[in-house]
Structure formats: C-alpha cells, structure tokens
Short mmCIF file of C-alpha atoms in Angstrom, two decimals:
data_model
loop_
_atom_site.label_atom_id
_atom_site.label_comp_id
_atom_site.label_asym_id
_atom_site.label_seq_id
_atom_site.Cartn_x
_atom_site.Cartn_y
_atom_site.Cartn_z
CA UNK A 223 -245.48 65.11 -51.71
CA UNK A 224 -245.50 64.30 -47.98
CA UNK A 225 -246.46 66.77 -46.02
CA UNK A 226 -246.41 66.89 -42.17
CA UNK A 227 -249.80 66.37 -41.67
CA UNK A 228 -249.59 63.79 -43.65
CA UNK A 229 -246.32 61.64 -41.50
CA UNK A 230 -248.00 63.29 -37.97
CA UNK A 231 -251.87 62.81 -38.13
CA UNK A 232 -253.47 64.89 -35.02
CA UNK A 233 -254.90 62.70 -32.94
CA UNK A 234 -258.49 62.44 -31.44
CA UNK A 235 -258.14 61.79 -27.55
CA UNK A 236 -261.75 62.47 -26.72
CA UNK A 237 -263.34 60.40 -29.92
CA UNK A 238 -266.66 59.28 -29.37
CA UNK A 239 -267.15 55.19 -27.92
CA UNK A 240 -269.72 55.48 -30.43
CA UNK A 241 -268.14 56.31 -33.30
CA UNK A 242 -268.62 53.52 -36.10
CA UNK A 243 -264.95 53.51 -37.10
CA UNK A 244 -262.16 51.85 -35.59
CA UNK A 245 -259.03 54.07 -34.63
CA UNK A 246 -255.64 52.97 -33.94
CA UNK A 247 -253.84 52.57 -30.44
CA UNK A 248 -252.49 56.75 -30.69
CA UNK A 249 -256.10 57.39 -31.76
CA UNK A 250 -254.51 59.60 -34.75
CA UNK A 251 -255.88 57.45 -37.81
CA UNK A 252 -259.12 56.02 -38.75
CA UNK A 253 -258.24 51.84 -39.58
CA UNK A 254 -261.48 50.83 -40.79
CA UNK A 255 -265.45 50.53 -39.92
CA UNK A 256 -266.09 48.44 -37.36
CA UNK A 257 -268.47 45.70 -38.67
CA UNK A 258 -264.99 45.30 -41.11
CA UNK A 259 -263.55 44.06 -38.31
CA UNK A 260 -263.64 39.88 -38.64
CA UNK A 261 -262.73 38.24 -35.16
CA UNK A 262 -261.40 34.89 -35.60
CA UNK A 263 -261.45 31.91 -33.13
CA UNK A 264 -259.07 29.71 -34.13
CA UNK A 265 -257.05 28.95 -37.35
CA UNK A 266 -259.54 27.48 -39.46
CA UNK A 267 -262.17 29.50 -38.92
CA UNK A 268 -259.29 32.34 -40.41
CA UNK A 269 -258.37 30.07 -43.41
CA UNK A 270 -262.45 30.70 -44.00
CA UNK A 271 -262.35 34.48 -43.94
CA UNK A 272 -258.87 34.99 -45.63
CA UNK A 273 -260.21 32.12 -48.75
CA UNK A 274 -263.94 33.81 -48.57
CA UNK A 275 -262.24 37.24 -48.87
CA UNK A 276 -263.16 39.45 -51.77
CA UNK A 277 -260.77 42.66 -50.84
CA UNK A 278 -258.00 43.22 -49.06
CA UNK A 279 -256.97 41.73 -45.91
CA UNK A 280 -254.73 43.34 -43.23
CA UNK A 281 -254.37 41.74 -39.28
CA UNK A 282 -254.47 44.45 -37.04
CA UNK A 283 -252.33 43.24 -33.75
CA UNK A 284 -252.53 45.69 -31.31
CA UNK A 285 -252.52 48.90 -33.46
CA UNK A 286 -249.80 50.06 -32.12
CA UNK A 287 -248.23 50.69 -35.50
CA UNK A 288 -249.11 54.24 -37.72
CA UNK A 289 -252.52 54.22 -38.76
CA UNK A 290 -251.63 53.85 -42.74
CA UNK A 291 -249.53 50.40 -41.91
CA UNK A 292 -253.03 48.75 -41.17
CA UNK A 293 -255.99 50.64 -42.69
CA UNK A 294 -258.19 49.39 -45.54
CA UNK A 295 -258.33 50.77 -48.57
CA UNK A 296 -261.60 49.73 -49.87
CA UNK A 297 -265.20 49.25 -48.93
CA UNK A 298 -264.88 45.24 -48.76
CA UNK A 299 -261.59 45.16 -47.58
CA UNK A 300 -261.42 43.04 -44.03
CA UNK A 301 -259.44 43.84 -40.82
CA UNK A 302 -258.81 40.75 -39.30
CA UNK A 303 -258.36 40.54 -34.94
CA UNK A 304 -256.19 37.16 -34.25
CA UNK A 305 -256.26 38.11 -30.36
CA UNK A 306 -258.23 34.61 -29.58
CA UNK A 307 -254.78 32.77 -31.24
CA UNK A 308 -253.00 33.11 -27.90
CA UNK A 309 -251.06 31.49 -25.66
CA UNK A 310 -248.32 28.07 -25.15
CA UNK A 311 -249.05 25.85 -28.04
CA UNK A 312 -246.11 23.40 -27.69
CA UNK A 313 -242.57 23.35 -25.70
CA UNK A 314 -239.75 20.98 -25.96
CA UNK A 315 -236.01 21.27 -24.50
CA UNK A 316 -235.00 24.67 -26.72
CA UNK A 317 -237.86 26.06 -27.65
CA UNK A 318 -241.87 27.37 -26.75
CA UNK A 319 -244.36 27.80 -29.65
CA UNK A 320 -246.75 30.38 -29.22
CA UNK A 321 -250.31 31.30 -31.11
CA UNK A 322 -249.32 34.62 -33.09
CA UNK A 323 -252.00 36.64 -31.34
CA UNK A 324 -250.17 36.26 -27.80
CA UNK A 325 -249.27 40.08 -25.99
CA UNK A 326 -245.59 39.93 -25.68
CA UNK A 327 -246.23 40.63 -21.70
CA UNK A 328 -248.00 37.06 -21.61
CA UNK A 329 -244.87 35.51 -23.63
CA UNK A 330 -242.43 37.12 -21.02
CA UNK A 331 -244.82 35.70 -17.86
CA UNK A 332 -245.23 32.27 -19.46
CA UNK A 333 -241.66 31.90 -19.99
CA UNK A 334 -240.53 33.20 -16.64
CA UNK A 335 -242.96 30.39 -15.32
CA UNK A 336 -240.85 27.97 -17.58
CA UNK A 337 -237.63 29.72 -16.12
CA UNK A 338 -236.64 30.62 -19.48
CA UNK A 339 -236.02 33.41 -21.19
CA UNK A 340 -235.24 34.43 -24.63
CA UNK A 341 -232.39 35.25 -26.06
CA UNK A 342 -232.93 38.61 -27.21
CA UNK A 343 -233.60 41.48 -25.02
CA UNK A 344 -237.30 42.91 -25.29
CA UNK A 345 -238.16 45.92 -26.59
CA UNK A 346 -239.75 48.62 -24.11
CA UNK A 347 -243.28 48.45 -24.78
CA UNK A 348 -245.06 44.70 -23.54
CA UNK A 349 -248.15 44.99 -24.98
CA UNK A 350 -247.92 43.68 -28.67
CA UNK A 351 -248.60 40.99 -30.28
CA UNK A 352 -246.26 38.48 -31.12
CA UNK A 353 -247.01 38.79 -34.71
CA UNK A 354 -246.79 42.23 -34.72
CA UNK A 355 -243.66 42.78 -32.68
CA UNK A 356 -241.80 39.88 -35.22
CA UNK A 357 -243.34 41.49 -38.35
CA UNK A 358 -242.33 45.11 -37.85
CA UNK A 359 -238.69 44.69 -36.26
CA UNK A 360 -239.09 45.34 -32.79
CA UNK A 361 -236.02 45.04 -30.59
CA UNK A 362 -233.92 45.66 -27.58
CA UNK A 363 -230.47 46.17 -27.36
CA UNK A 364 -227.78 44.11 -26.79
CA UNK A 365 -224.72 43.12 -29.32
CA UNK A 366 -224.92 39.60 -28.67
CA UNK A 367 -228.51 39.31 -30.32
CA UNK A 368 -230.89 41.26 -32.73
CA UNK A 369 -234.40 42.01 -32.74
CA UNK A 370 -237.20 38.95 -31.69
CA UNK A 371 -237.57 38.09 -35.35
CA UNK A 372 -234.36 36.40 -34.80
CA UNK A 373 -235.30 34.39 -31.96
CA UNK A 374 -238.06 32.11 -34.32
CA UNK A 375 -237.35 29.26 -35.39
CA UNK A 376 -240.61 28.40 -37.13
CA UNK A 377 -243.31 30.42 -38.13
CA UNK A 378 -246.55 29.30 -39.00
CA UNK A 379 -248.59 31.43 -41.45
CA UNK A 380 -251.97 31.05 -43.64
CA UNK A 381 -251.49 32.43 -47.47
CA UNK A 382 -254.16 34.33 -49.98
CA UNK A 383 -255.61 31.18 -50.70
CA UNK A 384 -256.10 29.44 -47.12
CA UNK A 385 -253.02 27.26 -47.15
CA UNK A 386 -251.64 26.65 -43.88
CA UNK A 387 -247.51 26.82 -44.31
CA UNK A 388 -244.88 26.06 -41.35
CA UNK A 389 -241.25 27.75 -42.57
CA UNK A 390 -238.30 26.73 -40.51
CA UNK A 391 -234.91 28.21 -40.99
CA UNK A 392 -234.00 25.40 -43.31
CA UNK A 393 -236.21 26.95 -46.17
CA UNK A 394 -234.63 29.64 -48.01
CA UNK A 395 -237.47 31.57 -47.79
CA UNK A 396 -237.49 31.77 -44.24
CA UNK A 397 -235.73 35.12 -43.75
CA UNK A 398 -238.57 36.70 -45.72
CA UNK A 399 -241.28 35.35 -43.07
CA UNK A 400 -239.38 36.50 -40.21
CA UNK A 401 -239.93 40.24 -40.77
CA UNK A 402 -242.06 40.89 -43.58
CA UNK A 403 -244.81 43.73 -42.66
CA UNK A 404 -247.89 41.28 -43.15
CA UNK A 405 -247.52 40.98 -46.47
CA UNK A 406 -246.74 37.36 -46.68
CA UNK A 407 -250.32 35.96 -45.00
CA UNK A 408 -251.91 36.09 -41.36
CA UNK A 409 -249.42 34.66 -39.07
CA UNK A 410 -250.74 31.65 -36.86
CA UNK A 411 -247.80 30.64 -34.52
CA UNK A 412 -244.43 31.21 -33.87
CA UNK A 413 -241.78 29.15 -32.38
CA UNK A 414 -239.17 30.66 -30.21
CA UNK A 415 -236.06 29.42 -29.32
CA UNK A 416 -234.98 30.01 -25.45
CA UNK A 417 -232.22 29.42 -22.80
CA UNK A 418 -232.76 29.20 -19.40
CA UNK A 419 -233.20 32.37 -17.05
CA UNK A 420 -230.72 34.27 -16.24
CA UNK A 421 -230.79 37.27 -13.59
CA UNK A 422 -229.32 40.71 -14.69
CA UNK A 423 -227.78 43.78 -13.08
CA UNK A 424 -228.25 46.85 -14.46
CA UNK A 425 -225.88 49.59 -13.46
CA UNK A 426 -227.10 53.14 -14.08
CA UNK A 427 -225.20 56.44 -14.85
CA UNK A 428 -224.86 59.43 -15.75
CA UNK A 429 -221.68 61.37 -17.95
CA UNK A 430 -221.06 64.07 -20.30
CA UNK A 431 -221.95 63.40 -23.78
CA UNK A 432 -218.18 64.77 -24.99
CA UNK A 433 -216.66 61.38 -25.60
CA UNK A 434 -220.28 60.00 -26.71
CA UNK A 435 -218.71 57.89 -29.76
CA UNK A 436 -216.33 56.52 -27.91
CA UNK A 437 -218.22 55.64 -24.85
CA UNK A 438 -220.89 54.40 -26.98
CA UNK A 439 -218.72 51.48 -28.75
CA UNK A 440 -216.37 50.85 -25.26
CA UNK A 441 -219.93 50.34 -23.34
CA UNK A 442 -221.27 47.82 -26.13
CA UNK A 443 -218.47 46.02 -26.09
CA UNK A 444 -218.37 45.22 -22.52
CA UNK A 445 -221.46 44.97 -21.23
CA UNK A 446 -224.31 42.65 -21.81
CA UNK A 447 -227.16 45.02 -22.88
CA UNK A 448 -226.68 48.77 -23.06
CA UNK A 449 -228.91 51.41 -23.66
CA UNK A 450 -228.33 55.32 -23.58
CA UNK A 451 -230.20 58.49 -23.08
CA UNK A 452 -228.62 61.45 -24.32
CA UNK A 453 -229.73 64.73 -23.92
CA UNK A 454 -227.94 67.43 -26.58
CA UNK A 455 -229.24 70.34 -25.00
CA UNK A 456 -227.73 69.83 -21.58
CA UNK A 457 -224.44 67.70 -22.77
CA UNK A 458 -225.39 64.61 -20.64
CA UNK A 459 -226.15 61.30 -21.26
CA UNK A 460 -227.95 58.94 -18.66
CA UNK A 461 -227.01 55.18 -19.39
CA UNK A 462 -227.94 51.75 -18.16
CA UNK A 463 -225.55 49.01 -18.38
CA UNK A 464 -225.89 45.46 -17.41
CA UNK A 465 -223.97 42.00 -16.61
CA UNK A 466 -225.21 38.93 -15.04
CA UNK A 467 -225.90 39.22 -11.59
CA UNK A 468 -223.18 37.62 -9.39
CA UNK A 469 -224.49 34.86 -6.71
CA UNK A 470 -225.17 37.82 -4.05
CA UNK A 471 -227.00 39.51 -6.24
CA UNK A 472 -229.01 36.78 -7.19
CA UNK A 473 -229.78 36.35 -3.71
CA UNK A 474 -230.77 39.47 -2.90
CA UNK A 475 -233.11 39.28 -5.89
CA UNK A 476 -234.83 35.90 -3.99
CA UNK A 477 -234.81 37.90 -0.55
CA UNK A 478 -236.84 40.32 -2.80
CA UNK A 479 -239.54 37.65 -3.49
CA UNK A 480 -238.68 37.68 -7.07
CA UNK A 481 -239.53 41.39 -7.66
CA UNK A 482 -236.86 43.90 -9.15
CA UNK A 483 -234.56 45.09 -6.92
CA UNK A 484 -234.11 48.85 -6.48
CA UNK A 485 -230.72 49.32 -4.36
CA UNK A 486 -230.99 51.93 -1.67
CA UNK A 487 -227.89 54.38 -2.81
CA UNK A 488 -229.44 56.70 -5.25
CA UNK A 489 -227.65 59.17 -7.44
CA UNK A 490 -228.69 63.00 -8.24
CA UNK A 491 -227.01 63.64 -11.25
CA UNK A 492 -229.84 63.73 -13.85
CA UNK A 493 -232.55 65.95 -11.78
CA UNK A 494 -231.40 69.03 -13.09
CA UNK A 495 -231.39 67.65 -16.58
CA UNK A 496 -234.72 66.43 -15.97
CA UNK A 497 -236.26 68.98 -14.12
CA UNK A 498 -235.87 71.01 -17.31
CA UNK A 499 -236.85 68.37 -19.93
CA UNK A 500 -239.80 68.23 -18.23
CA UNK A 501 -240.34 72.35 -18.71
CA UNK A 502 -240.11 71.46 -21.83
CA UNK A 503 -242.57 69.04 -22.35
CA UNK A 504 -245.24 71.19 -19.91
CA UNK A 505 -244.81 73.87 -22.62
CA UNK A 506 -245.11 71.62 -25.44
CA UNK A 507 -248.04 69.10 -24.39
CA UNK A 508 -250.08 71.76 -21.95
CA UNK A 509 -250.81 68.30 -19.89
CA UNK A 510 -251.97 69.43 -16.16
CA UNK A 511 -251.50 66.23 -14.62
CA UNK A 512 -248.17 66.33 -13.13
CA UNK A 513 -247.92 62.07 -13.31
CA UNK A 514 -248.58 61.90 -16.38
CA UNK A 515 -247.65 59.18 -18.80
CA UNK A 516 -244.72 61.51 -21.05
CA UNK A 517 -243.72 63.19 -17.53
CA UNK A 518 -243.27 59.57 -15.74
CA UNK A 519 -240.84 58.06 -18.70
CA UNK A 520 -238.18 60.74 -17.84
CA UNK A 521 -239.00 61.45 -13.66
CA UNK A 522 -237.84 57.66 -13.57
CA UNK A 523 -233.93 59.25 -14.24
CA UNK A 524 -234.53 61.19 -11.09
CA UNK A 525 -233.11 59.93 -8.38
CA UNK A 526 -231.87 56.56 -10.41
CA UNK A 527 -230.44 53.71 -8.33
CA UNK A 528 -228.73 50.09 -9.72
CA UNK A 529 -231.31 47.90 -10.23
CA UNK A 530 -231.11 43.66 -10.16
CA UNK A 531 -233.96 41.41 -12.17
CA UNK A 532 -234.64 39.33 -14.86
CA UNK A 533 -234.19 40.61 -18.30
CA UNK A 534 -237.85 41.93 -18.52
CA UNK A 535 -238.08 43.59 -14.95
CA UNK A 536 -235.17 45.22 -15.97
CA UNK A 537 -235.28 46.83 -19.78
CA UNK A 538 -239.20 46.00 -20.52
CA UNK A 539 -240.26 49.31 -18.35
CA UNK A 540 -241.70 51.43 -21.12
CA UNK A 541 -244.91 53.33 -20.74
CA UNK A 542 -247.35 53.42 -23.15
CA UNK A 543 -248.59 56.52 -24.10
CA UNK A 544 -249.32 58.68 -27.47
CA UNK A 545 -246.54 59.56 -29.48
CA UNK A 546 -244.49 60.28 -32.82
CA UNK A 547 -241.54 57.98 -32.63
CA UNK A 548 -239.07 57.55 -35.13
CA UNK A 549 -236.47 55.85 -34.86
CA UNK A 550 -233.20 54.97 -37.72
CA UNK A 551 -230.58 52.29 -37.71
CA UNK A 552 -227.09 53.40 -39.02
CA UNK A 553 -224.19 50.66 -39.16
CA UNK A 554 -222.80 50.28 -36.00
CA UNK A 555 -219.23 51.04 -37.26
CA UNK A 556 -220.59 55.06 -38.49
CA UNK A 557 -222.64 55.48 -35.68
CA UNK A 558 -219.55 58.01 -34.32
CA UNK A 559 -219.74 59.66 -37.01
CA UNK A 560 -223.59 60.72 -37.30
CA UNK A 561 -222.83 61.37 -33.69
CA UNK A 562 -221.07 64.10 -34.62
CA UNK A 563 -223.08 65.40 -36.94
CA UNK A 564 -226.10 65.77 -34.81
CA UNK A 565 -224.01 67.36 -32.43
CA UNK A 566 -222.75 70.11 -34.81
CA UNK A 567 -226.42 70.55 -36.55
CA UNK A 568 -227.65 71.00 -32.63
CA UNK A 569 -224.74 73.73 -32.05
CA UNK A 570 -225.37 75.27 -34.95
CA UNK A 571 -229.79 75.14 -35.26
CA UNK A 572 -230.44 74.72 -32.03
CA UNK A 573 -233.01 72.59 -32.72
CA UNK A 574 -236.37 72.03 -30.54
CA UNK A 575 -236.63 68.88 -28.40
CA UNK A 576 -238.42 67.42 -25.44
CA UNK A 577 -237.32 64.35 -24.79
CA UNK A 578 -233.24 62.68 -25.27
CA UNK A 579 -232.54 61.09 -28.05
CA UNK A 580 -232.53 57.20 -27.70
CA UNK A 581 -229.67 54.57 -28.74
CA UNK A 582 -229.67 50.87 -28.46
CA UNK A 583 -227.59 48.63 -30.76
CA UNK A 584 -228.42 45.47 -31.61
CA UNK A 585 -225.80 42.91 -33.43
CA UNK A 586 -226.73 41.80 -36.95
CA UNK A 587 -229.94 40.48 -38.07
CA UNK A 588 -230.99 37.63 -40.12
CA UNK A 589 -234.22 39.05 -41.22
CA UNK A 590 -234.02 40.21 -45.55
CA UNK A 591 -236.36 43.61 -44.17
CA UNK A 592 -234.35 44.15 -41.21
CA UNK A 593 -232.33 47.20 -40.76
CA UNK A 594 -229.77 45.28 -38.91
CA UNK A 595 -229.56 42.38 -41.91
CA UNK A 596 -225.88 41.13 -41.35
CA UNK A 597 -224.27 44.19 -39.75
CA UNK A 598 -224.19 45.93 -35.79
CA UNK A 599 -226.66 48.40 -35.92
CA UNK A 600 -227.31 51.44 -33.48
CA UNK A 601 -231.09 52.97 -33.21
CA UNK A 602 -231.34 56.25 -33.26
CA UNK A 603 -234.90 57.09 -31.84
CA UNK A 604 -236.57 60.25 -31.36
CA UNK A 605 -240.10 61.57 -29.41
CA UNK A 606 -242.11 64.03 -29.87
CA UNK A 607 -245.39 63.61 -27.13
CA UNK A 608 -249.11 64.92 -28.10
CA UNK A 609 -250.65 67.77 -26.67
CA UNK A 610 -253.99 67.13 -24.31
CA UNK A 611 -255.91 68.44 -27.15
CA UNK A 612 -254.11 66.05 -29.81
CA UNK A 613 -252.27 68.61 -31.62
CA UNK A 614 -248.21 68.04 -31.59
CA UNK A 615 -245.55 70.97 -31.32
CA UNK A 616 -244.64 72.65 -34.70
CA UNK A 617 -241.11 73.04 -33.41
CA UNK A 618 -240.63 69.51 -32.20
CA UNK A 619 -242.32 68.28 -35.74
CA UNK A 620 -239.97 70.10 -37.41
CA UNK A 621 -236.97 68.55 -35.21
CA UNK A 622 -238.27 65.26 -36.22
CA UNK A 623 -238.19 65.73 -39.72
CA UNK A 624 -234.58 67.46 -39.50
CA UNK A 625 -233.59 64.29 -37.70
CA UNK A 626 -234.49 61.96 -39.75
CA UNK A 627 -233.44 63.89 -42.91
CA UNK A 628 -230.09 64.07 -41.64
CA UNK A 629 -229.63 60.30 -40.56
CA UNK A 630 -231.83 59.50 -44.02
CA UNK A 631 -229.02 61.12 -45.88
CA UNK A 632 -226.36 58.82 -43.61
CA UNK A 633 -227.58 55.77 -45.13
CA UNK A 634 -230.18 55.01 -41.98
CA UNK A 635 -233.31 52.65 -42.20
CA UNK A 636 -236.08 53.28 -40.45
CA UNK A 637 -237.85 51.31 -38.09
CA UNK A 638 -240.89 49.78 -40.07
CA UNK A 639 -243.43 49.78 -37.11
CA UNK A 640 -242.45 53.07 -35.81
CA UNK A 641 -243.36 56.82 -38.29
CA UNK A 642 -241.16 57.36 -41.02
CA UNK A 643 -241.29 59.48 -44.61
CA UNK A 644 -240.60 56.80 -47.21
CA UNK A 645 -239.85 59.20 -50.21
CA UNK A 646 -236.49 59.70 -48.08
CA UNK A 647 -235.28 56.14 -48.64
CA UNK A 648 -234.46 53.86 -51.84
CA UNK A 649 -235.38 51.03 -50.44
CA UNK A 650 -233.94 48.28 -53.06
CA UNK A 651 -230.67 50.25 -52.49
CA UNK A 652 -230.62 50.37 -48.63
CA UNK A 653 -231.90 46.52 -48.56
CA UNK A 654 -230.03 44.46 -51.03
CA UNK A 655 -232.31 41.28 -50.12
CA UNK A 656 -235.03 44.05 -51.60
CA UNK A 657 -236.10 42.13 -55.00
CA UNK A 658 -235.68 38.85 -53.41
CA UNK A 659 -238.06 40.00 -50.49
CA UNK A 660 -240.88 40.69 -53.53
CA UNK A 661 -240.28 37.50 -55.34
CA UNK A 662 -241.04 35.64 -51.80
CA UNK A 663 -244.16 37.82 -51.25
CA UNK A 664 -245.17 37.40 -55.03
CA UNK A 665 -245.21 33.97 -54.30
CA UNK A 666 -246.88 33.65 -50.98
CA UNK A 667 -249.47 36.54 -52.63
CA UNK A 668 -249.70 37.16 -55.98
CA UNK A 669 -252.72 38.88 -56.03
CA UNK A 670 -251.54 41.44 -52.83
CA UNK A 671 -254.44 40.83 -51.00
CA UNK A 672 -252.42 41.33 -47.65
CA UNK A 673 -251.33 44.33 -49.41
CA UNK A 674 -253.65 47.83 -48.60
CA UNK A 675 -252.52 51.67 -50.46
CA UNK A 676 -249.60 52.38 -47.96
CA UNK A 677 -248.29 48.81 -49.02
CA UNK A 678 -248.93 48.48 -51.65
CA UNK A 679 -247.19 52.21 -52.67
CA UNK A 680 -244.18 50.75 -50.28
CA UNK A 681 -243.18 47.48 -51.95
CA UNK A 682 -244.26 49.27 -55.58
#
C-alpha cells in the first residue's frame, strides 16, 4: 500500500555537509553513498563505467526529480553525474546539438547568442539537465508545440553494453528514446531543432473563474502561449497571455538593452487574492522570512504589469524551491469537464490549499510515454510548499491526494518527473504505445541495468 509518507518523504533542510550519502535537490530522499557516485569526463570514459558495471546504473541529472526515480537499489549499484557532457557540440541551418549534461539555462543563453530559439516554450524551472528535462516530459505551454522531447531530432545514447547509438526520427524506435525515464541507456547528446528568435508579449490578467472552461479553450485558441493561475477559494484566476511583439514593441525591448520589459501601468486586482494565499502559506510553512522562495512565486501577481521579451525572459521565471508538485494531463477536449468537477468537490469539501492550481496545455506529443501522445493536453498542477523544519501540512497532503484521485479517476497521466501514486494508474491502458515502449527498452536493456526498485516495479 502507499502510504503518505511514503509519496511525501519529509525532508532534511539542515542535513549535515558531512553526511556520506547523497540526497536529492528537495533534500527529502537519500539517492545513494557518495563514493557510488561515478563522475564521467567525456563519453568514453562512460561507455567504461556503464560496460565495467556490475549493478545497476541510474544518471542522476540534477535531482530534481523524487528521490525513488534515481536511487540505487543495491550496494554496487552506480549513480552516474554526466554534468562534464555539456555544452554546443555541432550547429547547422535548423538545428544545435547539445552534450546531454547541459542545464537547460545554458541551452536557452547559447541559443539566444545564436538568435534562435526553440520551438517549444520552456518549462518554469532552468536548471535541468537536458537529459533530464527530455526524459521525464517537461514542458511549457503553448498549443502549437508539446513538451522539449519533441523538439529533438536526434538523440545520442550509450546502451547496457557500451554501444554508442544515434536515433533520428526516421527509426521507429525513436519515439521510445525521446521520453523514456532513463531506462533506455545514459543519454550523450541531443539535437534540437530551432527557428530563429522571436520576441513575445505577454499580456497579464486577472477574471473570475465562472466561465473558466470556456475561457480556458477561447484563450488557447488565440493566443500563442497561455498559462493560468486559478485560485478556487477566492473565484479568480490570474492569466498570462502572449502574441508576438509588434515592431514597437520590439523596439522598446532594444531601448531596454535586451532585458524584459516591465510596462509602467500596473494592475491591483490579484493583491487581495494574494495577500491571503500568502496567510495561508505563513500558517502552513511557519517560514519567518517574509522573501522567501514559496512567498516570492505568488507576490510576483501583485501589482502585475504586461511584460515584452524573448520566450525565456518571459515564461522561464520559476523559482526553485522545495516542494510536492503534482501535476496530471487530461485530454484537452474534457478538460471543462474536470473543471467542473473540482469546482463542485471544492464547494462541497472545502478542501485545504496554499497555492492556485496551475494549467498549461500543450498540443499533442510524439513521445510513446508522453501524456500528451497524439492529443491537446491541459496540466493540471498542484503545490504543496515544506515547512522550515521539513515537515509538510497534513491538510494540504491530504488535498493533494484528493486531487489527484479525482483527476486519476478522469483518465489523467501524471507527470513522470514530478510526485505521483502509481497504484492509481493502469498504465498499459492509459498509454497504448505501453507494450511497445517495453519491447524498445527490452531491446536497448535486456538485463534492466538502467532499471533500479521504483523502475523496475513501474515498467513491471
């Protein structure tokens, strides 16, 4: 049985520099010992370690992902750090190839140095690896593209046994390797495909949540990229919309030296709603400093103003800090529907929550292990922040688990990188591409040794 321990480990904010183990980003789950931790240089020295292996072998990234997605199972087993695989590898007219180990915020600076861009928006958070953000589904929102595994066009990876293979979208098995949790091999490089930089405005606003269906399809449709706040409690939803910037804009954006332009009129609408979200979250997190990480990601609705920049000044403004995050993809064309839902389970339970609930939509996805594969999807996400001392709200823990219950029983996937409870899901029933995903990974792996217990129990 899952319990909620189990999905929500406590974290450990104050663990000791000392400590022989190796904890993940949130600090909530123990990965590995350290000296199990193999840093490789460059891509042969890694065809050594993964060949030389005698246990299981998972790449770590950045660890931004729950604990249980990376740690070894086994005395033996072998963390691997690709960070030194970083960094422009090739370019040509349509595309940039980058080493897998390359922080998505160094992808989004080289390319702006290019003047290109990719085609998909980013997600919030910059500071993942490329391999990471590909393998686990990240994405923005936008119906015009999908998630970044659907901006490769190659992708370079080493198998169990040390062979190096390149798979371009021409090999059937490609739509395995573009989002398929690690368990293929170590990725080495990936190549992108990109367009040339565009400049966005992003228009910013706030409404009651009464005609939230509606609204939700009419602003997808017409805009660019959209992206929504809602907050059930108060009725309101706070929502950024953007086009391309019109030749003024764009100027005003140069005038600017390049930086993201805040415009001067500024719009009150959301303090109230703010003002007590954060009460809220004081109450729930006992966190003293008033600038704090989980205060700053909603005091940035205060006072909003239109904004003009590129694509990554503009939606890649996430803050980093420790959370529970779950977050479900429904079909685009029921998302009205589970909209109403939540809205009568919230009149009716009342449920506990400090932070609005999230939606982007992406369009369809090409990836098998996507939970956009070949429909519009909206993401549903939901936040619960850590305490100071680590521990997480029993009320807002039990909110999640409501949540996700609820859109679990709608026919929602979750979002691999992010927490989920996988004895809610049938997995070869919500992914139909399910048992030809295995066959691929059989292939690539047939002895799982990119495979550790969570995995492994996962893809059983």
């Amino acid at each position: 049985m899952t319990t909620t321990q189990t999905l929500f480990p406590r974290r450990q904010p104050h663990a000791d520099p000392q400590d022989p183990h190796l904890f993940n980003w949130a600090k909530n789950a123990v990965l590995a010992s350290k000296n199990a931790v193999i840093h490789v240089e460059n891509e042969a020295q890694l065809q050594q370690v993964i060949t030389a292996a005698a246990g299981r072998v998972r790449v770590m990234g950045s660890r931004m992902s729950p604990g249980r997605m990376l740690k070894l199972s086994q005395p033996g087993d072998t963390l691997l750090d690709i960070s030194a695989l970083r960094g422009v590898l090739a370019v040509d007219e349509d595309s940039v190839t980058f080493g897998a180990g390359t922080p998505l915020h160094e992808v989004f600076e080289l390319l702006t140095g290019m003047n290109r861009m990719l085609h998909a928006s980013p997600g919030v958070i910059d500071s993942q690896t490329l391999a990471g953000a590909i393998s686990t589904g990240t994405h923005g929102q936008g119906m015009q593209q999908s998630s970044l595994a659907d901006e490769a066009l190659r992708i370079r990876l080493v198998d169990a046994d040390g062979q190096i293979y390149e798979i371009d979208r021409q090999q059937p098995e490609f739509a395995a390797a573009q989002l398929a949790l690690g368990t293929l091999g170590a990725i080495t490089a990936v190549t992108l495909r990109t367009r040339p930089a565009t400049l966005y405005t992003c228009f910013k606003s706030a409404s009651s949540a009464d005609n939230l269906a509606q609204d939700l399809l009419s602003w997808n449709q017409q805009w660019a990229f959209s992206k929504t706040w809602w907050f059930p409690d108060e009725n309101k939803v706070h929502t950024w919309n953007a086009r391309e910037s019109t030749a003024d804009e764009m100027a005003l954006w140069r005038d600017n030296h390049g930086d993201l332009v805040e415009r001067e009129e500024t719009d009150t609408q959301m303090n109230d709603t703010v003002e007590k979200t954060l009460e809220q979250m004081h109450d729930d997190t006992n966190i003293v400093d008033e600038n704090g990480k989980p205060f700053r990601t909603v005091t940035r609705f205060k006072d909003f103003s239109d904004v003009i920049g590129d694509i990554y000044q503009v939606f890649c403004r996430g803050i980093a800090t420790p959370q529970i995050n779950i977050e479900i993809g429904i079909p685009l064309a029921r998302a009205p529907a589970v909209i109403a839902r939540i809205k009568a389970w919230h009149q009716q339970s009342h449920p506990h929550m400090h932070y609005p609930i999230i939606l982007r939509c992406t369009g369809p996805s090409d990836a098998w292990l996507s939970p956009a594969w070949q429909q519009p999807t909206c993401f549903f996400g939901f936040v619960v922040y850590y305490a100071e001392d680590g521990s997480l709200s029993e009320e807002g823990l039990a909110f999640l688990r409501a949540a996700e219950q609820l859109l679990a029983e709608e026919g929602g996937k979750p979002h691999w990188g992010k927490y989920f409870d996988p004895t809610l899901y049938d997995w070869p029933t919500l992914y139909p591409q399910w048992t030809a995903f295995q066959a691929v990974r059989q292939r690539f792996d047939p002895q799982g040794k990119f495979l550790n217990t969570f995995m492994a129990e996962l893809l059983s």
